[in-house]
CSV table of C-alpha atoms and ligand atoms in Angstrom, one decimal:
chain,number,residue,atom,x,y,z
A,1,MET,CA,82.1,157.1,52.9
A,2,LYS,CA,81.1,154.7,55.6
A,3,LYS,CA,81.5,156.1,59.0
A,4,VAL,CA,80.4,155.3,62.6
A,5,THR,CA,80.8,157.0,66.0
A,6,LEU,CA,80.7,154.9,69.2
A,7,ARG,CA,81.0,155.7,72.9
A,8,ILE,CA,82.7,153.2,75.2
A,9,PRO,CA,82.6,153.3,79.0
A,10,ALA,CA,85.5,153.2,81.4
A,11,THR,CA,85.7,150.0,83.5
A,12,THR,CA,86.9,149.0,86.9
A,13,ALA,CA,88.3,145.4,86.9
A,14,ASN,CA,88.9,142.8,89.5
A,15,LEU,CA,86.9,144.3,92.3
A,16,GLY,CA,89.3,142.9,94.9
A,17,PRO,CA,88.9,139.1,94.9
A,18,GLY,CA,87.5,138.8,91.4
A,19,PHE,CA,90.9,138.9,89.8
A,20,ASP,CA,90.8,138.8,86.0
A,21,SER,CA,87.0,138.1,86.2
A,22,LEU,CA,84.8,140.7,87.7
A,23,GLY,CA,84.4,144.2,86.2
A,24,CYS,CA,82.0,147.1,86.2
A,25,ALA,CA,81.4,149.8,83.6
A,26,LEU,CA,81.6,153.4,84.8
A,27,ALA,CA,80.2,156.5,83.2
A,28,LEU,CA,83.4,158.1,81.9
A,29,TYR,CA,83.8,157.6,78.1
A,30,ASN,CA,86.0,157.4,75.1
A,31,THR,CA,84.4,158.3,71.8
A,32,ILE,CA,85.7,156.7,68.7
A,33,THR,CA,84.8,157.6,65.1
A,34,CYS,CA,85.9,155.1,62.3
A,35,GLU,CA,85.6,155.9,58.6
A,36,ILE,CA,86.5,153.6,55.8
A,37,LEU,CA,88.7,155.4,53.3
A,38,PRO,CA,88.7,154.9,49.5
A,39,ASP,CA,92.5,154.3,49.5
A,40,ASP,CA,94.8,152.2,51.8
A,41,ARG,CA,95.9,155.0,54.2
A,42,LEU,CA,95.7,154.8,58.0
A,43,VAL,CA,94.9,158.2,59.5
A,44,ILE,CA,94.6,158.5,63.3
A,45,ALA,CA,93.7,161.7,65.2
A,46,GLY,CA,93.2,162.4,68.9
A,47,CYS,CA,96.1,160.5,70.4
A,48,PRO,CA,99.9,161.1,70.8
A,49,LYS,CA,101.9,160.6,67.6
A,50,GLU,CA,103.6,157.4,68.9
A,51,TYR,CA,100.1,155.7,68.8
A,52,GLN,CA,99.2,156.9,65.3
A,53,ASN,CA,100.1,153.6,63.6
A,54,GLU,CA,99.0,150.0,63.3
A,55,GLN,CA,99.8,149.4,67.0
A,56,ASN,CA,97.0,151.7,68.0
A,57,LEU,CA,94.6,149.6,70.1
A,58,ALA,CA,91.5,150.8,68.3
A,59,VAL,CA,93.1,149.8,65.0
A,60,GLN,CA,94.1,146.4,66.4
A,61,GLY,CA,90.5,145.9,67.5
A,62,TYR,CA,89.2,147.0,64.1
A,63,ARG,CA,91.7,144.7,62.2
A,64,ALA,CA,90.9,141.7,64.5
A,65,VAL,CA,87.2,141.9,63.5
A,66,LEU,CA,88.1,142.2,59.7
A,67,ASP,CA,90.3,139.1,60.2
A,68,ARG,CA,87.5,137.2,62.0
A,69,LEU,CA,85.1,138.1,59.2
A,70,GLY,CA,87.6,137.1,56.5
A,71,LEU,CA,87.6,140.6,55.0
A,72,PRO,CA,90.6,142.3,53.4
A,73,ARG,CA,92.4,145.2,55.0
A,74,GLU,CA,91.0,148.6,54.1
A,75,GLY,CA,92.0,152.3,54.5
A,76,LEU,CA,90.8,153.7,57.8
A,77,ALA,CA,90.5,157.0,59.5
A,78,VAL,CA,90.1,156.9,63.3
A,79,THR,CA,89.3,159.8,65.5
A,80,ILE,CA,89.6,159.3,69.3
A,81,ALA,CA,88.2,161.6,72.0
A,82,ALA,CA,89.3,160.2,75.3
A,83,GLU,CA,88.0,161.0,78.7
A,84,ILE,CA,89.3,157.8,80.3
A,85,PRO,CA,92.8,158.5,81.7
A,86,VAL,CA,95.5,156.3,80.3
A,87,CYS,CA,97.4,153.7,82.4
A,88,ARG,CA,95.3,154.4,85.5
A,89,GLY,CA,93.4,151.1,85.9
A,90,LEU,CA,90.2,152.4,84.4
A,91,GLY,CA,90.1,150.3,81.2
A,92,SER,CA,91.4,152.9,78.7
A,93,SER,CA,93.0,150.1,76.6
A,94,ALA,CA,89.9,147.9,76.7
A,95,ALA,CA,87.8,150.8,75.6
A,96,LEU,CA,89.9,151.5,72.5
A,97,ILE,CA,90.1,147.8,71.5
A,98,ALA,CA,86.4,147.3,72.0
A,99,GLY,CA,85.5,150.5,70.2
A,100,GLY,CA,87.6,149.7,67.2
A,101,ALA,CA,86.2,146.2,67.1
A,102,ALA,CA,82.6,147.3,67.4
A,103,ALA,CA,83.1,150.0,64.7
A,104,ALA,CA,84.5,147.4,62.2
A,105,ASN,CA,81.5,145.1,63.0
A,106,LEU,CA,78.9,147.9,62.5
A,107,LEU,CA,80.6,149.1,59.3
A,108,HIS,CA,80.3,145.6,57.8
A,109,GLY,CA,76.7,144.8,58.6
A,110,ALA,CA,77.0,143.9,62.3
A,111,PRO,CA,77.4,140.1,61.9
A,112,LEU,CA,79.0,139.6,65.3
A,113,SER,CA,77.1,139.6,68.6
A,114,ARG,CA,78.5,141.4,71.7
A,115,ALA,CA,79.6,138.0,73.0
A,116,GLU,CA,81.5,137.4,69.8
A,117,LEU,CA,83.1,140.8,70.0
A,118,LEU,CA,84.3,140.0,73.5
A,119,ASP,CA,85.8,136.8,72.2
A,120,VAL,CA,87.6,138.5,69.3
A,121,THR,CA,88.9,141.3,71.4
A,122,ASN,CA,90.0,139.1,74.3
A,123,ALA,CA,92.5,137.5,71.9
A,124,ILE,CA,94.2,140.9,71.9
A,125,GLU,CA,93.9,141.9,75.6
A,126,GLY,CA,94.2,138.5,77.2
A,127,HIS,CA,92.0,139.1,80.2
A,128,PRO,CA,88.3,139.9,79.7
A,129,ASP,CA,87.5,141.7,83.0
A,130,ASN,CA,87.8,145.1,81.4
A,131,LEU,CA,86.5,144.2,77.9
A,132,ALA,CA,83.3,142.5,79.1
A,133,PRO,CA,81.8,145.5,81.0
A,134,ALA,CA,83.1,147.9,78.3
A,135,ILE,CA,81.1,145.9,75.7
A,136,PHE,CA,78.0,144.9,77.7
A,137,GLY,CA,77.8,147.6,80.4
A,138,GLY,CA,77.0,147.0,84.1
A,139,LEU,CA,78.7,144.4,86.3
A,140,THR,CA,80.1,141.3,84.6
A,141,ALA,CA,81.9,138.1,85.5
A,142,SER,CA,84.1,136.5,82.9
A,143,LEU,CA,86.3,133.6,82.3
A,144,VAL,CA,88.5,132.2,79.5
A,145,GLU,CA,88.0,128.6,78.6
A,146,GLU,CA,90.4,127.0,76.0
A,147,GLY,CA,91.2,130.5,74.7
A,148,HIS,CA,87.6,131.7,74.4
A,149,ALA,CA,86.1,134.4,76.6
A,150,HIS,CA,82.7,133.9,78.2
A,151,THR,CA,80.8,136.4,80.3
A,152,VAL,CA,77.6,136.8,82.4
A,153,GLN,CA,75.9,140.0,83.4
A,154,LEU,CA,75.2,140.3,87.1
A,155,PRO,CA,72.6,142.3,89.1
A,156,LEU,CA,73.9,145.3,91.0
A,157,CYS,CA,72.5,147.2,93.9
A,158,GLN,CA,71.5,150.7,92.7
A,159,ARG,CA,72.2,152.4,96.1
A,160,LEU,CA,75.9,151.8,95.8
A,161,ARG,CA,78.1,154.7,94.9
A,162,TRP,CA,81.3,154.1,93.0
A,163,VAL,CA,84.1,156.6,93.9
A,164,ALA,CA,87.5,156.5,92.2
A,165,ALA,CA,90.6,158.1,93.5
A,166,VAL,CA,92.7,158.7,90.4
A,167,PRO,CA,96.3,159.7,91.0
A,168,ASP,CA,98.6,162.0,89.0
A,169,PHE,CA,100.9,159.1,88.0
A,170,GLU,CA,100.6,156.1,85.7
A,171,LEU,CA,101.2,152.4,86.3
A,172,SER,CA,101.4,150.0,83.4
A,173,THR,CA,99.5,146.8,83.6
A,174,HIS,CA,102.7,145.0,82.5
A,175,ALA,CA,104.5,146.3,85.5
A,176,ALA,CA,101.6,145.5,87.8
A,177,ARG,CA,101.4,141.9,86.6
A,178,GLY,CA,105.2,141.6,86.8
A,179,VAL,CA,105.1,141.7,90.6
A,180,LEU,CA,102.5,138.8,91.0
A,181,PRO,CA,103.8,135.5,92.2
A,182,ALA,CA,103.7,132.4,90.1
A,183,ALA,CA,101.9,130.4,92.8
A,184,VAL,CA,100.0,131.4,96.0
A,185,PRO,CA,99.3,129.5,99.2
A,186,PHE,CA,96.3,127.2,99.1
A,187,ALA,CA,94.7,129.2,102.0
A,188,ASP,CA,95.0,132.4,99.9
A,189,ALA,CA,93.2,130.8,97.0
A,190,VAL,CA,90.4,129.7,99.3
A,191,TYR,CA,90.3,133.2,100.8
A,192,ASN,CA,89.8,134.7,97.4
A,193,ALA,CA,87.4,132.1,95.9
A,194,SER,CA,85.0,132.4,98.9
A,195,ARG,CA,85.1,136.2,98.8
A,196,ALA,CA,84.6,136.4,95.1
A,197,ALA,CA,81.5,134.2,95.4
A,198,VAL,CA,80.0,136.2,98.3
A,199,LEU,CA,80.9,139.5,96.6
A,200,VAL,CA,78.7,138.7,93.7
A,201,GLY,CA,75.7,138.4,96.1
A,202,ALA,CA,76.8,141.4,98.2
A,203,LEU,CA,77.0,143.6,95.1
A,204,ALA,CA,73.5,142.6,94.2
A,205,CYS,CA,71.9,143.3,97.6
A,206,GLY,CA,74.3,146.1,98.8
A,207,ASP,CA,74.6,144.5,102.3
A,208,HIS,CA,77.3,146.6,104.1
A,209,ASP,CA,78.7,143.8,106.3
A,210,LEU,CA,79.0,141.4,103.4
A,211,LEU,CA,80.7,144.0,101.2
A,212,ARG,CA,83.2,144.9,103.9
A,213,CYS,CA,84.4,141.4,104.3
A,214,ALA,CA,83.9,140.1,100.8
A,215,LEU,CA,85.8,142.9,98.9
A,216,ARG,CA,89.2,141.8,100.2
A,217,ASP,CA,91.9,140.1,98.3
A,218,ARG,CA,95.1,138.1,98.7
A,219,LEU,CA,96.0,137.2,95.1
A,220,HIS,CA,97.2,140.6,93.7
A,221,GLN,CA,96.6,143.6,95.9
A,222,PRO,CA,99.2,142.8,98.6
A,223,TYR,CA,101.8,142.6,95.9
A,224,ARG,CA,100.7,145.7,94.1
A,225,TYR,CA,100.4,148.2,96.9
A,226,ALA,CA,104.1,148.9,96.9
A,227,LEU,CA,103.8,150.1,93.3
A,228,ILE,CA,101.2,152.8,94.3
A,229,PRO,CA,102.7,155.6,96.4
A,230,GLU,CA,100.3,156.7,99.1
A,231,ALA,CA,97.9,153.8,98.5
A,232,ASP,CA,97.9,152.9,102.2
A,233,ALA,CA,97.3,156.5,103.3
A,234,VAL,CA,94.4,156.8,100.8
A,235,GLU,CA,92.9,153.6,102.0
A,236,THR,CA,93.1,154.6,105.7
A,237,THR,CA,91.6,158.0,104.8
A,238,ALA,CA,88.8,156.4,102.7
A,239,ARG,CA,87.9,154.1,105.5
A,240,GLU,CA,87.9,157.0,108.0
A,241,CYS,CA,85.6,158.9,105.6
A,242,GLY,CA,83.2,155.9,105.7
A,243,ALA,CA,84.1,153.8,102.7
A,244,LEU,CA,82.2,150.5,102.9
A,245,ALA,CA,84.8,148.7,100.8
A,246,PHE,CA,88.0,149.6,99.1
A,247,CYS,CA,90.2,148.0,96.4
A,248,ILE,CA,92.6,148.7,93.6
A,249,SER,CA,90.8,149.5,90.3
A,250,GLY,CA,92.1,147.0,87.8
A,251,ALA,CA,95.9,146.8,87.9
A,252,GLY,CA,96.0,150.3,89.5
A,253,PRO,CA,97.0,152.9,90.3
A,254,THR,CA,93.5,154.2,90.7
A,255,LEU,CA,91.8,153.2,93.9
A,256,LEU,CA,88.1,152.4,94.2
A,257,CYS,CA,85.8,153.0,97.1
A,258,LEU,CA,82.2,151.7,97.5
A,259,THR,CA,79.8,153.7,99.6
A,260,ASP,CA,76.1,154.6,99.8
A,261,ASP,CA,76.8,157.9,101.5
A,262,PRO,CA,76.3,161.0,99.2
A,263,GLY,CA,78.7,163.1,101.3
A,264,PHE,CA,81.6,160.6,101.0
A,265,SER,CA,83.3,161.9,97.9
A,266,GLY,CA,83.3,165.5,99.2
A,267,ARG,CA,84.9,164.4,102.4
A,268,LEU,CA,87.5,162.3,100.6
A,269,THR,CA,88.4,165.1,98.3
A,270,GLU,CA,89.1,167.5,101.2
A,271,ARG,CA,91.2,164.9,103.0
A,272,CYS,CA,93.2,163.8,99.9
A,273,ALA,CA,94.2,167.5,99.3
A,274,ALA,CA,96.8,167.0,102.0
A,275,PHE,CA,98.7,164.2,100.2
A,276,CYS,CA,101.9,164.7,98.1
A,277,HIS,CA,100.3,163.3,94.9
A,278,HIS,CA,97.2,164.9,93.4
A,279,TRP,CA,94.3,162.4,93.8
A,280,GLN,CA,91.3,163.3,91.7
A,281,ILE,CA,88.2,162.0,93.4
A,282,LEU,CA,85.5,161.0,90.9
A,283,GLU,CA,82.1,159.7,91.8
A,284,LEU,CA,81.0,157.8,88.7
A,285,ALA,CA,77.6,156.4,87.9
A,286,VAL,CA,77.5,152.8,86.7
A,287,ASP,CA,77.2,152.6,82.9
A,288,ARG,CA,74.5,150.0,82.0
A,289,GLN,CA,74.7,150.3,78.2
A,290,GLY,CA,78.2,149.3,77.3
A,291,ILE,CA,79.2,150.3,73.8
A,292,THR,CA,76.7,152.8,72.4
A,293,VAL,CA,76.3,153.9,68.9
A,294,MET,CA,76.3,157.7,68.8
A,295,GLU,CA,76.2,158.1,65.0
A,296,GLN,CA,75.0,155.2,62.8
A,297,PRO,CA,77.0,154.1,59.8
A,298,GLU,CA,76.3,156.4,56.8
B,301,HSE,N1,92.8,141.9,85.7
B,301,HSE,C1,93.8,142.7,85.2
B,301,HSE,C2,94.9,142.9,86.2
B,301,HSE,C3,93.2,144.1,84.8
B,301,HSE,O1,94.6,143.2,87.3
B,301,HSE,O2,96.1,142.7,85.8
B,301,HSE,C4,94.1,144.9,84.0
B,301,HSE,O3,93.9,144.6,82.6
């Protein structure tokens, strides 16, 4: 039987002003094994029963690659070992889609490049800011032009520490996109465009002052804060603990802090213990590999 095992990193998308564009891969992983079966069954393990069907995102990624390659459907066994929390703004959906797609590619001779995998998978997800870092690793900026996703990998200061505050509740991306306005004031668009541009340089050099003023947003975060209980309190606390910059991770509800202080996450953990919700404080290294093959196709 042909089988492959892949590891796909978590991602934090948007990074404040880089809405639907910037994203960074973080060292928290889903591992997916895909095996071609000799019959036409679909067998899925490692996820709730309601996702053990064709709607499973890893299966959708897998099927999308077969379709792109013009190959017929085939029986498939998928085993998922997920570390990335679901519906928390850490790219769990993107990791499944990208993992399934990459597995299909590898099991059929790897004809697609990573850029092509991004393009195929973006047709499922619709916004490439989680998919691109999951596939390539590191910090990426992406756009969609005439339905096709394009991405560029960006330099990233190694001193920066990425600390996620992950709450004990979920928020669906659908709900978090549902509160966004259809149009924004011109001044808010300028506010974000200038900050997104400066942020790319600030993340490369790690300049504290630039990070503080560039990692701010008026396109999505002001509308989403109301969906995240205690977000204001966690932000105030994170800034008191010395966060250089703070934003919602992806569509939320996870909140992300940047710092270069090794004591920051310990202080934030102690202070967040007083909140009503449980906030798990995770300092995560940047993943620079993206999708990694753990076990080659047999
Ligand atoms: N850029 C997306 C959003 C990330 O914020 O809605 C979630 O997929």
